[in-house]
XYZ file of C-alpha atoms in Angstrom:
324
model
C -4.984 12.983 10.820
C -2.396 12.630 8.279
C -3.636 13.755 4.563
C -4.068 10.765 1.881
C -5.184 10.523 -1.435
C -8.919 9.847 -2.060
C -9.915 12.652 0.248
C -12.171 13.437 -3.088
C -14.433 15.662 -0.251
C -11.894 18.588 -0.375
C -12.009 19.170 -3.826
C -15.236 18.848 -4.440
C -15.212 21.534 -1.692
C -12.409 24.140 -3.045
C -13.514 23.696 -6.331
C -17.206 23.378 -6.528
C -17.235 20.141 -9.161
C -19.549 17.622 -8.038
C -18.370 14.638 -6.705
C -19.872 12.020 -9.876
C -18.045 14.278 -11.994
C -14.590 13.233 -10.903
C -11.768 11.468 -12.215
C -9.962 10.199 -9.316
C -6.248 9.054 -9.879
C -5.217 9.816 -6.555
C -5.269 6.502 -4.314
C -3.310 3.746 -6.242
C -6.092 1.640 -5.920
C -7.011 -0.948 -8.929
C -9.455 0.744 -11.133
C -11.186 -2.581 -12.103
C -11.962 -4.134 -8.399
C -12.262 -8.059 -7.918
C -15.891 -8.738 -8.645
C -18.041 -9.472 -5.556
C -20.202 -12.457 -5.020
C -23.869 -12.393 -3.524
C -23.070 -12.194 0.357
C -24.695 -14.880 2.148
C -27.045 -13.329 4.930
C -25.726 -15.382 7.890
C -22.558 -13.199 7.562
C -24.115 -9.777 8.646
C -26.160 -11.900 11.074
C -23.535 -13.994 13.015
C -20.133 -12.781 14.629
C -16.859 -13.820 12.554
C -15.729 -16.964 12.583
C -12.196 -17.428 12.862
C -11.633 -20.640 11.715
C -13.637 -20.216 8.477
C -10.487 -21.249 6.446
C -9.490 -18.132 5.647
C -5.450 -17.710 7.626
C -4.852 -21.037 5.629
C -6.161 -19.487 1.947
C -4.079 -16.160 2.512
C -0.707 -18.308 3.586
C -0.682 -19.838 0.228
C -1.598 -16.815 -1.139
C 1.563 -14.903 0.284
C 3.753 -18.132 0.265
C 4.231 -17.280 4.601
C 3.837 -19.809 7.216
C 2.284 -17.522 9.110
C -0.148 -14.669 9.358
C -2.546 -12.351 11.134
C -6.017 -11.086 9.368
C -6.055 -7.502 10.238
C -8.713 -4.638 9.668
C -6.064 -3.577 6.534
C -2.667 -3.098 7.117
C -3.258 0.558 8.791
C -4.696 -1.712 12.012
C -1.578 -3.926 11.955
C 1.134 -1.037 11.582
C -0.491 1.550 14.084
C -0.613 -1.983 16.877
C 2.725 -2.575 16.075
C 5.470 0.551 17.753
C 3.246 -0.921 21.262
C 5.261 -3.789 20.855
C 8.824 -2.743 21.465
C 10.321 -0.751 24.299
C 11.286 2.899 23.099
C 14.044 3.122 20.640
C 15.230 4.292 17.465
C 13.660 4.044 14.283
C 14.792 4.452 10.582
C 12.250 4.936 8.199
C 12.716 5.488 3.753
C 11.970 9.077 2.908
C 9.798 10.302 1.114
C 7.263 7.280 2.360
C 3.880 6.118 3.456
C 3.763 8.762 6.367
C 1.308 6.572 8.523
C 4.322 4.544 9.758
C 6.329 7.228 11.032
C 3.184 8.255 12.941
C 2.055 5.193 14.317
C 5.840 4.530 15.797
C 6.028 8.496 16.738
C 2.764 8.980 18.226
C 4.136 5.907 20.661
C 7.155 7.799 21.821
C 9.779 5.934 19.796
C 12.414 8.656 17.867
C 12.203 8.453 13.971
C 14.703 9.080 11.383
C 14.682 9.400 7.819
C 16.929 7.368 5.069
C 17.460 8.084 1.941
C 18.540 4.253 0.869
C 20.113 1.253 2.220
C 23.405 2.400 1.623
C 23.059 5.400 4.377
C 25.140 2.944 7.259
C 25.226 5.803 9.259
C 21.497 5.781 9.805
C 20.951 1.932 9.894
C 23.130 1.184 12.486
C 21.476 3.554 14.753
C 18.031 2.322 13.990
C 16.375 -0.860 16.504
C 13.630 -0.888 13.855
C 14.006 -0.033 10.301
C 10.365 0.592 8.527
C 10.344 0.575 4.384
C 7.579 -0.111 1.599
C 8.472 -2.539 -1.191
C 7.389 -1.164 -3.725
C 8.250 2.442 -2.254
C 4.880 4.441 -1.269
C 5.000 7.088 -3.295
C 8.559 6.977 -5.678
C 7.704 3.289 -6.862
C 11.364 2.689 -5.953
C 11.583 -1.338 -5.209
C 14.227 -3.401 -3.559
C 15.810 -6.543 -4.549
C 14.556 -9.400 -1.545
C 18.691 -10.361 -1.055
C 19.192 -6.891 0.313
C 16.142 -6.612 2.268
C 17.255 -9.958 3.924
C 20.743 -8.545 4.138
C 19.815 -5.924 6.544
C 17.230 -8.087 8.555
C 20.234 -9.840 9.197
C 22.336 -7.165 11.217
C 19.188 -5.710 12.408
C 18.281 -9.143 13.997
C 21.593 -9.581 15.324
C 20.968 -7.388 17.588
C 17.526 -7.918 18.236
C 16.401 -5.383 15.706
C 13.632 -5.554 13.374
C 12.111 -5.041 9.709
C 9.141 -4.197 8.735
C 8.547 -4.124 5.157
C 5.115 -2.908 3.771
C 4.450 -4.903 0.465
C 0.899 -2.729 -0.271
C 1.804 -2.816 -3.892
C 3.595 -6.103 -4.328
C 0.565 -8.500 -5.695
C 1.231 -7.660 -9.014
C 4.986 -8.447 -8.852
C 5.025 -11.604 -6.111
C 8.232 -12.927 -7.202
C 10.015 -9.925 -5.478
C 8.169 -10.553 -2.071
C 10.047 -11.317 0.766
C 6.680 -13.187 2.426
C 8.066 -16.606 2.489
C 10.818 -15.457 5.155
C 8.503 -13.562 7.278
C 8.365 -16.665 9.990
C 12.080 -15.566 11.083
C 12.352 -13.364 14.365
C 12.520 -9.730 13.523
C 10.812 -10.022 10.308
C 7.176 -8.092 9.595
C 5.372 -7.987 6.105
C 2.519 -6.471 5.650
C -0.169 -6.893 2.712
C -3.572 -5.777 2.161
C -6.039 -6.974 -0.442
C -6.885 -2.948 -1.137
C -4.574 -1.939 -4.000
C -4.474 -4.895 -6.434
C -7.806 -5.980 -5.706
C -9.599 -3.202 -5.492
C -10.792 -3.690 -1.976
C -10.061 -0.981 0.184
C -13.180 -0.538 1.483
C -13.214 -4.602 2.539
C -10.398 -2.869 5.359
C -8.692 -7.049 4.784
C -5.174 -6.551 5.951
C -2.305 -9.540 6.519
C 0.804 -9.212 9.335
C 2.989 -11.489 8.026
C 5.276 -12.714 10.809
C 6.976 -15.103 13.546
C 3.801 -16.619 15.458
C 5.418 -15.136 18.864
C 4.861 -12.255 17.474
C 1.599 -12.225 15.663
C -0.245 -14.103 19.327
C 1.606 -10.444 21.252
C -0.182 -8.411 17.712
C -3.585 -10.697 18.359
C -3.752 -9.564 22.118
C -3.368 -6.007 21.025
C -5.978 -5.879 18.259
C -8.466 -7.825 20.554
C -11.072 -10.884 18.834
C -12.602 -9.817 15.720
C -9.951 -8.085 13.359
C -12.492 -8.394 10.388
C -16.328 -8.725 9.497
C -17.524 -11.488 7.830
C -18.522 -10.431 4.946
C -15.071 -9.203 4.525
C -13.507 -12.288 5.346
C -16.022 -14.064 2.796
C -14.859 -11.505 0.528
C -11.197 -12.296 1.060
C -11.529 -16.027 0.635
C -12.666 -15.653 -3.049
C -10.459 -12.992 -3.714
C -7.271 -15.290 -2.719
C -8.156 -18.522 -4.330
C -8.512 -16.589 -7.729
C -5.744 -17.445 -9.569
C -7.316 -17.000 -12.913
C -8.421 -13.359 -12.172
C -5.334 -12.585 -10.487
C -2.830 -13.819 -13.270
C -5.058 -11.820 -15.715
C -5.060 -8.888 -13.731
C -1.484 -8.731 -13.498
C -1.260 -8.525 -17.418
C -4.164 -5.901 -17.420
C -2.119 -3.371 -15.329
C 1.209 -3.626 -16.257
C -0.155 -3.087 -19.389
C -2.259 0.205 -18.475
C 0.691 0.872 -16.517
C 2.800 1.750 -19.617
C -0.190 3.045 -21.214
C 0.265 5.546 -18.114
C 4.133 6.028 -18.565
C 3.623 6.736 -22.036
C 0.997 9.570 -22.086
C 1.889 11.545 -19.289
C 5.510 11.139 -21.107
C 4.001 12.349 -24.292
C 2.895 15.583 -22.265
C 6.184 16.434 -20.575
C 5.903 14.495 -17.613
C 8.044 11.816 -17.616
C 7.870 9.294 -14.614
C 10.509 9.219 -12.552
C 9.612 5.905 -11.584
C 6.257 3.569 -11.591
C 4.382 0.517 -9.916
C 1.816 -1.581 -11.937
C -0.561 0.916 -10.637
C 0.678 3.782 -10.269
C 3.194 6.380 -11.910
C 5.463 9.074 -10.064
C 6.277 12.127 -11.625
C 9.010 14.562 -9.860
C 8.878 18.170 -11.183
C 9.180 21.772 -8.966
C 5.899 22.458 -10.929
C 3.977 19.543 -9.416
C 1.383 21.936 -6.728
C 0.464 24.483 -10.162
C -0.140 20.992 -12.149
C -2.066 19.224 -9.491
C -4.382 22.771 -9.366
C -4.430 22.967 -13.310
C -5.723 19.247 -13.259
C -8.051 19.809 -10.903
C -10.243 22.494 -12.583
C -10.514 19.938 -15.036
C -12.180 17.398 -12.313
C -9.252 14.905 -12.125
C -7.686 14.540 -8.542
C -3.979 13.400 -8.797
C -1.769 12.584 -5.142
C 0.241 15.513 -4.678
C 3.272 15.589 -2.581
C 4.878 18.918 -1.208
C 8.309 17.876 0.149
C 10.151 16.224 -2.568
C 7.883 18.139 -5.245
C 5.758 15.174 -7.235
C 2.478 13.887 -8.664
C 1.823 10.116 -8.619
C -0.488 9.316 -11.105
C -3.005 6.593 -10.701
C -4.544 4.179 -13.415
C -7.629 5.589 -14.955
C -10.969 3.849 -15.486
C -12.035 2.448 -19.421
C -13.304 6.229 -19.621
C -10.988 7.471 -17.570
C -8.091 7.590 -20.561
C -9.564 9.946 -22.785
C -10.704 12.544 -20.152
C -7.008 12.581 -18.461
C -5.497 12.914 -22.179
C -8.236 15.847 -22.343
C -6.654 17.493 -19.639
C -2.705 16.657 -20.127
C -3.010 18.842 -23.977
C -4.709 21.628 -22.419
C -2.019 22.112 -19.014
């Protein structure tokens, strides 16, 4: 199992601080999640209904022609490598490691590339994997650059897989509307922007034929009834979405300013996190943890990722930064 943010149980054991006393900034999840209405009892009693309108609602939200609901984007990215014969996979570095793990586990060769100018790697690839915006660095790729890369890959039967887990705050930069073309796969979920990671709601956006193969691989009832119920509400609540985009942008700027004030100027960020490259990353993570603040550590290219604090967490974070 790979290490992920949100692994507070390990921090509790190591530092001896009770779970309820931690400020968890390690996940990049919206601290103010979408409000969950009362779930009708029949949602727990009956099998999930695939004809409940969720697919159309989600397609309208993402602006795409076809998609498949999955148990978080994790389920989709794990199944995807089985839909291709063994080949060479190029993955952005650094990036969310579950992608590489899934392809390697199925026997594919995974190579790393740093940016879209690394043509000596990209030209070898049967499949290219990247996150946009990237997780954890926050790097963003222009839609046209990604579509150009896809065209090159598709001309030789290749695929482009784009994980847009952090795209909801800036939907104008998404390539979801192009996902119906052959060889393009876009992953989305309700975990980050909507703050509903526990509902495990994700979507694969792709051409119909590929979605049929993925559905066969995943089997029936990929989402629970309650999760489908919540997802439909969240995806249709445009007022909440618009307000949240404004709030997250403001909060992210506030976090950038706060970190910079204490000599931790972010290299980049998104509406949901700030990424700080520093040679002192491990030392700083330990010092913050000793004060009950859990941030995501990246060791290979030393860096810290800071998610957004909740309302009561801002002062806790600033107090901790002052004493580093």
